[in-house]
């Protein structure tokens, strides 16, 4: 905020709200403020001198400059300390220019001397700053003491609340100066942060989170701290075995970490509501309807678990620590199925939101998008074209070897995802569309997608980028969500 336009804006805001005078630091800022307000200005110049502890308007030349810039009152340090110029010379210089003076005091003795030298106002500004550690409360007693010397007492210093300002008036203040509480956003924020931190209690533990990503093809378990993966294991999702076995396998994989975590996050393919898990598309993974995932995982691991859809978790991971740039973000995973997640206005959407693979497009009737673009579709389509038993990974190899049938499959999938990107842009206009998943991250796929987005005369131009966290976006994202919930912030 240390720039003339900010200081002038603060000044105008304060005057609009009823401030009857302003205290402004530096000749340049007094000039800038004088140009936009007509209320009285107390001007000061702050300097850090090598040979004197006096900081507030130590020199006559400063006092003169303030008068010329438009100050009505010039304030200066009036403490009894080594100083380059006397209070008397400062008072004389200001009075010669027809302006008033204010003595910033730390004690009643300072005020007595300053009044003897002819100052017009005495302030409590320097109380607490001359020796030792400054207190946090205002010095209302000094206000009362100074009031016995003169009616023209300005209460200033550490007045943070309207109640403290009222106390100053009751103690006899002629005027009250509020500084940091109005103009120093960084201080006000810190006061609130400290108060909130103590209200929240001890900050959430920094221990790692055990994050488990269960997809239609593979399951990844990872020990995640912040955005960092300390250790990870990938195993196949034994599709035929069912959720109890998938969880047991994840637990066995996590055994090696010896419970060096204190939170559990599950990012899973399929639909999550109230901690219960169902398949949207049982072809991607045959989850029985309404499986009590959170309860079962909590029992199995002996620790409260949190669950969210895999792609929704990955969207959050990319938003927080990956390709996200702070704007709205859509994440797409082209993997066994086609999943998605949306972060709007800094919030991850849950429930059904982002299930792009299940959308059917305006024509309706046709199969879902993932039934014509996913890794599972590639596998089935290769078989249909006479190449059975191949996974997407192999099909990409054949495509790179310029085999027409394989190139056709890859580019059909990419073309459909490109059209989806266009539709997403038209529906949500996100800053970025981030693509991940085994197929999405396969070499060359993203370039194909980006090159196939329909043109629309250049108006609809999605920014399609690769997932920076690669296949780890889901575990990183869900671990962060677990932490945020622990900290009561979601
Ligand atoms: P999940 O669906 O379990 O989250 P993945 O993101 O790895 O797991 O997606 C699995 C799909 O991605 C499968 O169809 C698999 O064949 C395909 N796939 C995995 N790795 C590659 C690769 N390097 N190149 C092309 N396809 C891949
Ligand atoms: C499916 C759907 C989504 C999931 C997406 C990607 C199921 C079981 N899954 O559209 O919930 O996000 O696949 O999942 O209905 P993946 O297994 O391909 O990573």
XYZ file of C-alpha atoms and ligand atoms in Angstrom:
536
model
C 0.000 0.000 0.000
C 3.057 2.212 0.102
C 2.252 4.314 -2.963
C 0.576 7.728 -3.390
C -2.494 6.362 -5.149
C -3.251 3.977 -2.274
C -2.639 6.583 0.404
C -4.879 9.087 -1.432
C -7.581 6.422 -1.802
C -7.415 5.531 1.910
C -7.637 9.243 2.723
C -10.730 9.730 0.581
C -12.389 6.626 1.987
C -11.706 7.785 5.557
C -13.030 11.283 4.885
C -16.105 9.900 3.123
C -16.758 7.832 6.240
C -16.540 10.870 8.499
C -12.892 11.203 9.529
C -12.447 14.872 10.441
C -8.694 15.076 9.900
C -5.847 12.905 8.598
C -2.344 12.160 9.771
C -0.129 11.564 6.746
C 3.509 10.508 6.456
C 5.938 12.037 3.931
C 5.943 15.184 1.896
C 4.929 13.337 -1.280
C 1.908 11.701 0.363
C 0.801 14.953 2.002
C 0.823 16.482 -1.493
C -1.127 13.571 -2.961
C -3.730 13.673 -0.188
C -4.011 17.482 -0.133
C -5.053 17.273 -3.777
C -8.087 15.108 -2.968
C -9.384 16.184 0.476
C -10.016 19.460 2.255
C -9.964 18.303 5.916
C -6.996 19.281 8.118
C -3.822 17.253 7.638
C -1.265 16.462 10.336
C 1.960 15.923 8.396
C 4.989 13.943 9.525
C 8.193 12.639 7.940
C 9.677 9.411 9.275
C 13.417 8.898 9.105
C 15.738 6.240 10.490
C 18.837 8.129 11.597
C 22.182 6.557 12.408
C 22.973 8.900 15.293
C 19.550 9.497 16.861
C 16.567 7.374 17.900
C 14.276 10.244 16.895
C 12.245 9.165 13.846
C 9.310 11.526 13.530
C 10.128 14.754 11.669
C 13.660 15.202 12.998
C 14.660 18.090 10.684
C 13.462 21.654 10.177
C 13.726 21.090 6.411
C 11.198 18.226 6.747
C 8.829 20.414 8.760
C 9.086 23.175 6.137
C 8.510 20.709 3.307
C 5.362 19.417 5.019
C 3.995 22.956 5.382
C 4.616 23.647 1.704
C 2.989 20.341 0.683
C -0.235 21.359 2.406
C -0.065 20.129 6.013
C -2.056 22.246 8.515
C -0.326 20.779 11.553
C 3.234 19.455 11.688
C 3.926 16.716 14.232
C 7.390 15.796 15.528
C 9.075 13.668 18.179
C 9.213 15.633 21.436
C 10.932 13.030 23.607
C 14.001 13.855 25.639
C 16.543 11.992 23.520
C 19.606 12.831 21.442
C 18.289 14.688 18.400
C 19.641 16.675 15.459
C 17.443 19.744 16.008
C 15.634 21.135 19.046
C 11.894 21.213 19.552
C 12.155 25.016 19.810
C 13.652 25.382 16.303
C 11.003 23.077 14.838
C 8.196 25.044 16.520
C 9.622 28.333 15.292
C 9.957 27.075 11.693
C 6.374 25.833 11.549
C 4.930 28.925 13.196
C 6.772 31.142 10.679
C 4.691 29.441 8.008
C 1.464 30.055 9.909
C 0.826 26.377 10.707
C 0.178 24.521 13.975
C 2.432 22.067 15.809
C 1.877 18.741 17.534
C 4.371 17.194 19.961
C 4.514 13.375 19.877
C 5.231 12.486 23.509
C 6.088 9.390 25.529
C 5.547 10.926 28.988
C 4.041 13.820 30.873
C 7.505 15.425 31.120
C 7.825 15.434 27.321
C 4.484 17.230 27.112
C 5.417 19.784 29.762
C 8.603 20.695 27.909
C 6.870 20.834 24.531
C 4.114 23.088 25.830
C 6.839 25.312 27.312
C 8.342 25.490 23.816
C 5.003 26.674 22.453
C 3.410 23.609 20.765
C -0.314 23.680 20.067
C -1.152 19.975 20.622
C 0.395 17.167 22.628
C -0.047 13.536 21.586
C 0.502 10.182 23.298
C 2.046 8.795 20.097
C 5.376 7.685 21.513
C 4.200 6.109 24.766
C 5.691 2.622 25.009
C 8.167 3.108 22.175
C 11.026 4.742 24.075
C 12.083 1.862 26.288
C 11.556 -1.886 26.306
C 8.848 -3.856 24.568
C 5.804 -1.899 23.378
C 2.573 -2.969 25.105
C -0.506 -3.920 23.063
C -3.066 -1.616 24.690
C -3.325 2.159 24.242
C -2.017 4.420 27.042
C -5.298 5.908 28.221
C -3.734 6.974 31.515
C -1.280 9.214 29.714
C -4.194 10.839 27.903
C -5.733 11.673 31.293
C -2.409 13.014 32.625
C -1.803 15.242 29.620
C -5.369 16.569 29.908
C -4.346 18.147 33.190
C -1.760 20.221 31.256
C -3.811 21.297 28.242
C -7.202 20.643 26.615
C -5.443 19.979 23.312
C -4.525 16.337 23.847
C -4.422 13.958 20.892
C -4.807 10.267 21.823
C -2.730 8.179 19.462
C -1.078 4.780 19.503
C -2.412 1.201 19.467
C -6.078 2.216 19.322
C -7.579 -0.800 17.572
C -11.248 -0.765 18.490
C -14.079 1.772 18.599
C -14.368 1.074 22.354
C -10.724 2.048 22.944
C -11.310 5.269 20.974
C -14.296 6.049 23.225
C -12.191 5.423 26.346
C -9.644 7.931 25.060
C -12.352 10.559 24.716
C -13.639 9.804 28.219
C -10.084 10.205 29.508
C -10.085 13.723 28.067
C -8.809 13.448 24.484
C -9.497 16.461 22.274
C -8.972 14.278 19.182
C -8.218 10.615 18.509
C -5.870 9.300 15.805
C -6.543 5.783 14.461
C -3.670 4.399 12.403
C -3.062 0.717 11.708
C -6.632 -0.349 12.482
C -7.810 1.630 9.458
C -4.944 1.708 7.001
C -2.725 -1.303 7.647
C -4.484 -4.250 6.106
C -1.535 -6.505 6.872
C -1.764 -5.751 10.605
C -5.528 -6.104 10.772
C -5.338 -9.414 8.924
C -2.662 -10.645 11.322
C -4.774 -9.690 14.378
C -7.659 -11.721 13.028
C -5.431 -14.600 11.965
C -3.899 -14.849 15.445
C -7.312 -14.692 17.091
C -8.744 -17.319 14.750
C -5.764 -19.620 15.141
C -6.158 -19.612 18.881
C -9.922 -20.192 18.545
C -9.354 -23.156 16.226
C -6.956 -24.679 18.718
C -3.710 -26.391 17.799
C -3.111 -26.393 14.058
C -3.885 -29.619 12.207
C -1.169 -32.173 12.292
C 1.382 -32.158 9.547
C 1.549 -35.935 9.551
C 1.070 -37.549 6.145
C -2.273 -38.712 4.798
C -2.802 -42.191 3.380
C -4.413 -41.584 -0.012
C -5.935 -44.405 -2.036
C -7.031 -44.014 -5.662
C -9.171 -46.915 -6.870
C -9.635 -46.876 -10.642
C -11.166 -49.359 -13.064
C -7.708 -50.730 -13.941
C -5.361 -49.895 -11.106
C -5.303 -48.917 -7.475
C -2.671 -46.554 -6.135
C -1.888 -46.133 -2.460
C 0.369 -43.256 -1.446
C 1.695 -41.534 1.627
C 1.164 -37.848 0.915
C 2.423 -34.840 2.830
C 1.247 -31.522 1.482
C 1.763 -31.853 -2.252
C 4.597 -34.298 -1.834
C 4.328 -38.058 -2.324
C 6.618 -39.684 0.215
C 6.025 -43.202 -1.049
C 3.583 -44.960 -3.371
C 2.486 -48.364 -4.616
C 0.339 -49.304 -7.611
C -1.505 -52.591 -7.862
C -4.090 -53.932 -10.281
C -7.730 -53.444 -9.311
C -8.965 -57.037 -9.291
C -12.151 -56.151 -11.093
C -13.987 -59.380 -10.361
C -13.373 -59.372 -6.628
C -15.489 -56.483 -5.324
C -15.007 -53.584 -2.933
C -14.116 -55.493 0.259
C -11.211 -57.098 -1.598
C -10.141 -53.803 -3.238
C -9.975 -52.113 0.156
C -8.162 -55.073 1.714
C -5.595 -54.989 -1.080
C -5.034 -51.261 -0.534
C -4.626 -51.852 3.177
C -2.095 -54.607 2.566
C -0.167 -52.277 0.246
C -0.161 -49.580 2.954
C 1.050 -51.969 5.669
C 4.683 -51.047 4.970
C 4.046 -47.461 6.160
C 3.301 -48.653 9.641
C 0.515 -46.148 10.291
C 2.791 -43.154 9.770
C -0.354 -41.223 8.756
C -3.292 -39.773 10.608
C -5.851 -39.308 7.864
C -7.329 -41.505 5.136
C -8.581 -40.240 1.775
C -10.212 -42.361 -0.899
C -10.435 -41.137 -4.508
C -12.528 -43.688 -6.327
C -14.006 -44.278 -9.746
C -17.780 -44.039 -9.492
C -20.348 -41.969 -7.657
C -20.068 -40.979 -3.987
C -22.924 -39.633 -1.924
C -22.982 -39.484 1.883
C -19.980 -41.763 1.999
C -21.750 -44.436 -0.063
C -20.364 -45.708 -3.351
C -22.099 -46.776 -6.590
C -21.076 -47.327 -10.179
C -22.259 -44.825 -12.747
C -21.044 -47.224 -15.380
C -20.541 -50.786 -14.080
C -18.459 -51.499 -17.180
C -15.775 -49.187 -15.796
C -15.889 -50.965 -12.458
C -18.625 -53.198 -11.087
C -19.237 -51.502 -7.741
C -22.336 -52.908 -6.010
C -25.002 -50.241 -5.512
C -24.767 -48.082 -2.394
C -21.694 -49.729 -0.894
C -20.930 -48.113 2.510
C -17.398 -47.130 1.518
C -16.599 -44.622 4.250
C -17.875 -46.897 7.034
C -16.056 -49.947 5.719
C -12.785 -48.051 5.204
C -13.087 -46.426 8.634
C -13.519 -49.873 10.235
C -10.744 -51.452 8.202
C -8.139 -48.753 8.857
C -9.330 -47.854 12.357
C -9.349 -44.165 11.451
C -11.985 -41.882 9.968
C -11.907 -42.020 6.171
C -13.035 -39.429 3.620
C -14.152 -40.365 0.091
C -14.668 -38.505 -3.179
C -14.791 -39.407 -6.867
C -11.338 -39.998 -8.399
C -11.546 -37.303 -11.069
C -13.042 -34.756 -8.662
C -10.071 -35.379 -6.361
C -7.658 -35.061 -9.288
C -9.277 -31.775 -10.341
C -8.601 -30.449 -6.840
C -5.014 -31.753 -6.879
C -4.290 -30.027 -10.187
C -6.019 -26.840 -9.037
C -3.990 -26.631 -5.808
C -0.600 -27.982 -6.844
C -0.537 -28.754 -10.576
C -1.573 -27.089 -13.808
C -4.149 -24.828 -12.122
C -3.585 -21.085 -12.272
C -6.197 -20.012 -9.752
C -9.045 -19.658 -12.262
C -11.880 -22.117 -12.868
C -10.573 -25.514 -13.883
C -12.000 -28.655 -15.446
C -10.077 -31.901 -15.173
C -10.670 -34.821 -17.523
C -9.329 -38.290 -17.069
C -9.283 -40.479 -20.149
C -8.579 -43.813 -18.536
C -10.610 -47.019 -18.123
C -13.622 -44.712 -18.366
C -13.783 -40.971 -18.971
C -14.143 -39.029 -15.754
C -14.069 -35.378 -14.828
C -13.958 -32.867 -12.017
C -14.772 -29.177 -11.778
C -13.322 -26.455 -9.559
C -15.354 -23.239 -9.703
C -14.611 -20.114 -7.664
C -12.016 -22.060 -5.712
C -14.432 -24.825 -4.682
C -14.371 -28.454 -5.803
C -17.778 -29.693 -6.966
C -18.852 -33.107 -5.680
C -21.811 -35.426 -6.347
C -22.563 -35.991 -10.010
C -20.687 -32.907 -11.183
C -18.019 -33.639 -13.774
C -19.249 -37.031 -14.926
C -18.518 -36.067 -18.533
C -17.956 -39.666 -19.573
C -21.611 -40.393 -18.975
C -22.899 -37.490 -21.086
C -24.613 -38.360 -24.332
C -24.408 -35.142 -26.292
C -27.255 -33.232 -27.835
C -28.184 -35.946 -30.301
C -29.095 -38.273 -27.389
C -29.770 -41.950 -27.767
C -26.201 -42.800 -28.751
C -23.927 -44.484 -26.211
C -22.258 -42.428 -23.498
C -19.097 -40.594 -24.471
C -16.878 -42.996 -22.522
C -18.364 -45.927 -24.407
C -16.833 -44.373 -27.533
C -13.584 -42.829 -26.275
C -12.200 -44.503 -23.129
C -9.397 -47.024 -22.762
C -12.042 -49.695 -22.354
C -13.633 -48.630 -25.649
C -10.247 -48.720 -27.402
C -9.760 -52.288 -26.237
C -13.237 -53.321 -27.466
C -12.898 -51.396 -30.719
C -9.547 -53.038 -31.515
C -11.154 -56.448 -31.003
C -14.034 -55.441 -33.256
C -11.497 -54.503 -35.946
C -9.829 -57.884 -35.692
C -7.153 -57.175 -33.068
C -8.424 -58.831 -29.886
C -6.707 -58.882 -26.501
C -4.996 -55.487 -26.816
C -5.005 -52.803 -24.143
C -4.908 -49.088 -24.964
C -1.197 -49.103 -24.245
C -0.606 -51.644 -27.078
C -2.947 -49.840 -29.442
C -0.887 -46.666 -29.029
C 2.232 -48.679 -29.936
C 0.592 -49.888 -33.147
C -0.542 -46.345 -33.918
C 3.006 -45.037 -33.481
C 4.075 -47.727 -35.969
C 1.633 -46.059 -38.395
C -0.821 -48.923 -38.514
C -3.973 -47.388 -39.925
C -6.512 -49.288 -37.787
C -4.736 -48.254 -34.560
C -4.277 -44.640 -35.684
C -7.977 -44.598 -36.481
C -8.938 -45.730 -32.969
C -6.651 -43.238 -31.244
C -7.766 -40.339 -33.378
C -11.470 -41.200 -33.050
C -11.110 -41.160 -29.283
C -9.122 -37.888 -29.403
C -11.682 -36.272 -31.730
C -14.522 -37.099 -29.343
C -12.628 -35.749 -26.351
C -11.855 -32.607 -28.411
C -15.589 -32.072 -29.024
C -16.199 -32.584 -25.307
C -13.596 -29.882 -24.562
C -15.420 -27.496 -26.862
C -18.734 -28.224 -25.120
C -17.160 -27.798 -21.690
C -15.815 -24.411 -22.776
C -19.289 -23.387 -23.894
C -20.895 -24.576 -20.668
C -18.392 -23.440 -18.037
C -15.776 -21.297 -19.846
C -12.984 -22.517 -17.530
C -9.514 -20.973 -17.576
C -7.965 -24.411 -18.170
C -9.000 -27.909 -19.134
C -6.459 -30.312 -17.656
C -6.176 -33.804 -19.077
C -4.904 -36.875 -17.242
C -5.520 -40.627 -17.083
C -3.579 -43.476 -18.668
C -4.885 -42.686 -22.171
C -4.976 -38.915 -21.691
C -1.308 -38.849 -20.708
C -0.185 -41.270 -23.446
C 2.386 -39.747 -25.783
C 0.845 -37.711 -28.579
C -2.762 -37.956 -27.351
C -3.078 -34.465 -25.919
C -1.676 -32.843 -29.081
C -4.203 -34.775 -31.136
C -7.043 -33.558 -28.898
C -5.856 -29.939 -28.995
C -5.564 -30.079 -32.774
C -9.057 -31.488 -33.240
C -11.120 -28.963 -31.265
C -13.706 -27.572 -33.698
C -12.785 -24.047 -34.758
C -15.983 -21.986 -34.366
C -14.346 -18.988 -36.009
C -11.802 -18.754 -33.187
C -14.300 -17.823 -30.490
C -14.245 -21.066 -28.520
C -10.641 -21.809 -27.665
C -10.220 -24.108 -24.695
C -6.793 -24.058 -23.079
C -6.050 -27.771 -22.960
C -3.078 -28.746 -20.818
C -1.477 -31.893 -19.514
C -1.962 -32.882 -15.865
C 1.186 -31.659 -14.134
C 0.817 -34.205 -11.373
C 0.411 -36.940 -13.989
C -1.296 -40.016 -12.600
C -0.843 -38.747 -9.035
C -3.340 -35.894 -9.157
C -6.022 -38.020 -7.473
C -3.982 -39.027 -4.427
C -2.523 -35.538 -3.999
C -5.973 -33.956 -4.319
C -7.759 -36.243 -1.888
C -4.954 -35.908 0.677
C -5.329 -32.133 0.565
C -9.101 -32.396 0.985
C -8.585 -34.603 4.042
C -6.250 -31.959 5.526
C -8.626 -29.114 4.799
C -11.478 -30.932 6.502
C -9.287 -31.654 9.505
C -8.618 -27.937 9.703
C -12.398 -27.192 9.706
C -12.000 -25.197 6.540
C -14.284 -26.960 4.071
P -7.572 -46.150 -13.915
O -8.600 -46.157 -14.974
O -7.589 -47.359 -13.081
O -7.601 -44.893 -13.106
P -5.386 -45.439 -15.752
O -5.514 -43.961 -15.595
O -4.005 -45.987 -15.830
O -6.136 -46.237 -14.597
O -6.178 -45.794 -17.064
C -6.240 -47.102 -17.536
C -6.380 -47.074 -19.041
O -5.283 -46.331 -19.586
C -6.292 -48.461 -19.638
O -7.153 -48.506 -20.744
C -4.826 -48.566 -20.051
O -4.641 -49.452 -21.135
C -4.534 -47.154 -20.493
N -3.107 -46.828 -20.365
C -2.360 -46.909 -19.248
N -1.092 -46.533 -19.511
C -1.044 -46.205 -20.826
C -0.014 -45.728 -21.720
N 1.228 -45.512 -21.291
N -0.347 -45.497 -23.003
C -1.617 -45.675 -23.426
N -2.607 -46.115 -22.651
C -2.336 -46.376 -21.361
C -16.540 -43.508 -15.169
C -17.153 -43.410 -13.789
C -16.610 -42.143 -13.124
C -15.097 -42.111 -13.099
C -14.555 -42.298 -14.517
C -13.028 -42.422 -14.543
C -17.789 -45.503 -12.707
C -17.346 -46.743 -12.006
N -16.852 -44.615 -13.033
O -17.032 -42.470 -15.940
O -17.117 -42.043 -11.794
O -14.646 -40.897 -12.569
O -15.136 -43.475 -15.093
O -12.622 -43.516 -13.762
O -18.966 -45.356 -12.947
P -11.353 -44.410 -14.131
O -11.563 -45.691 -13.436
O -11.318 -44.520 -15.593
O -10.171 -43.653 -13.623
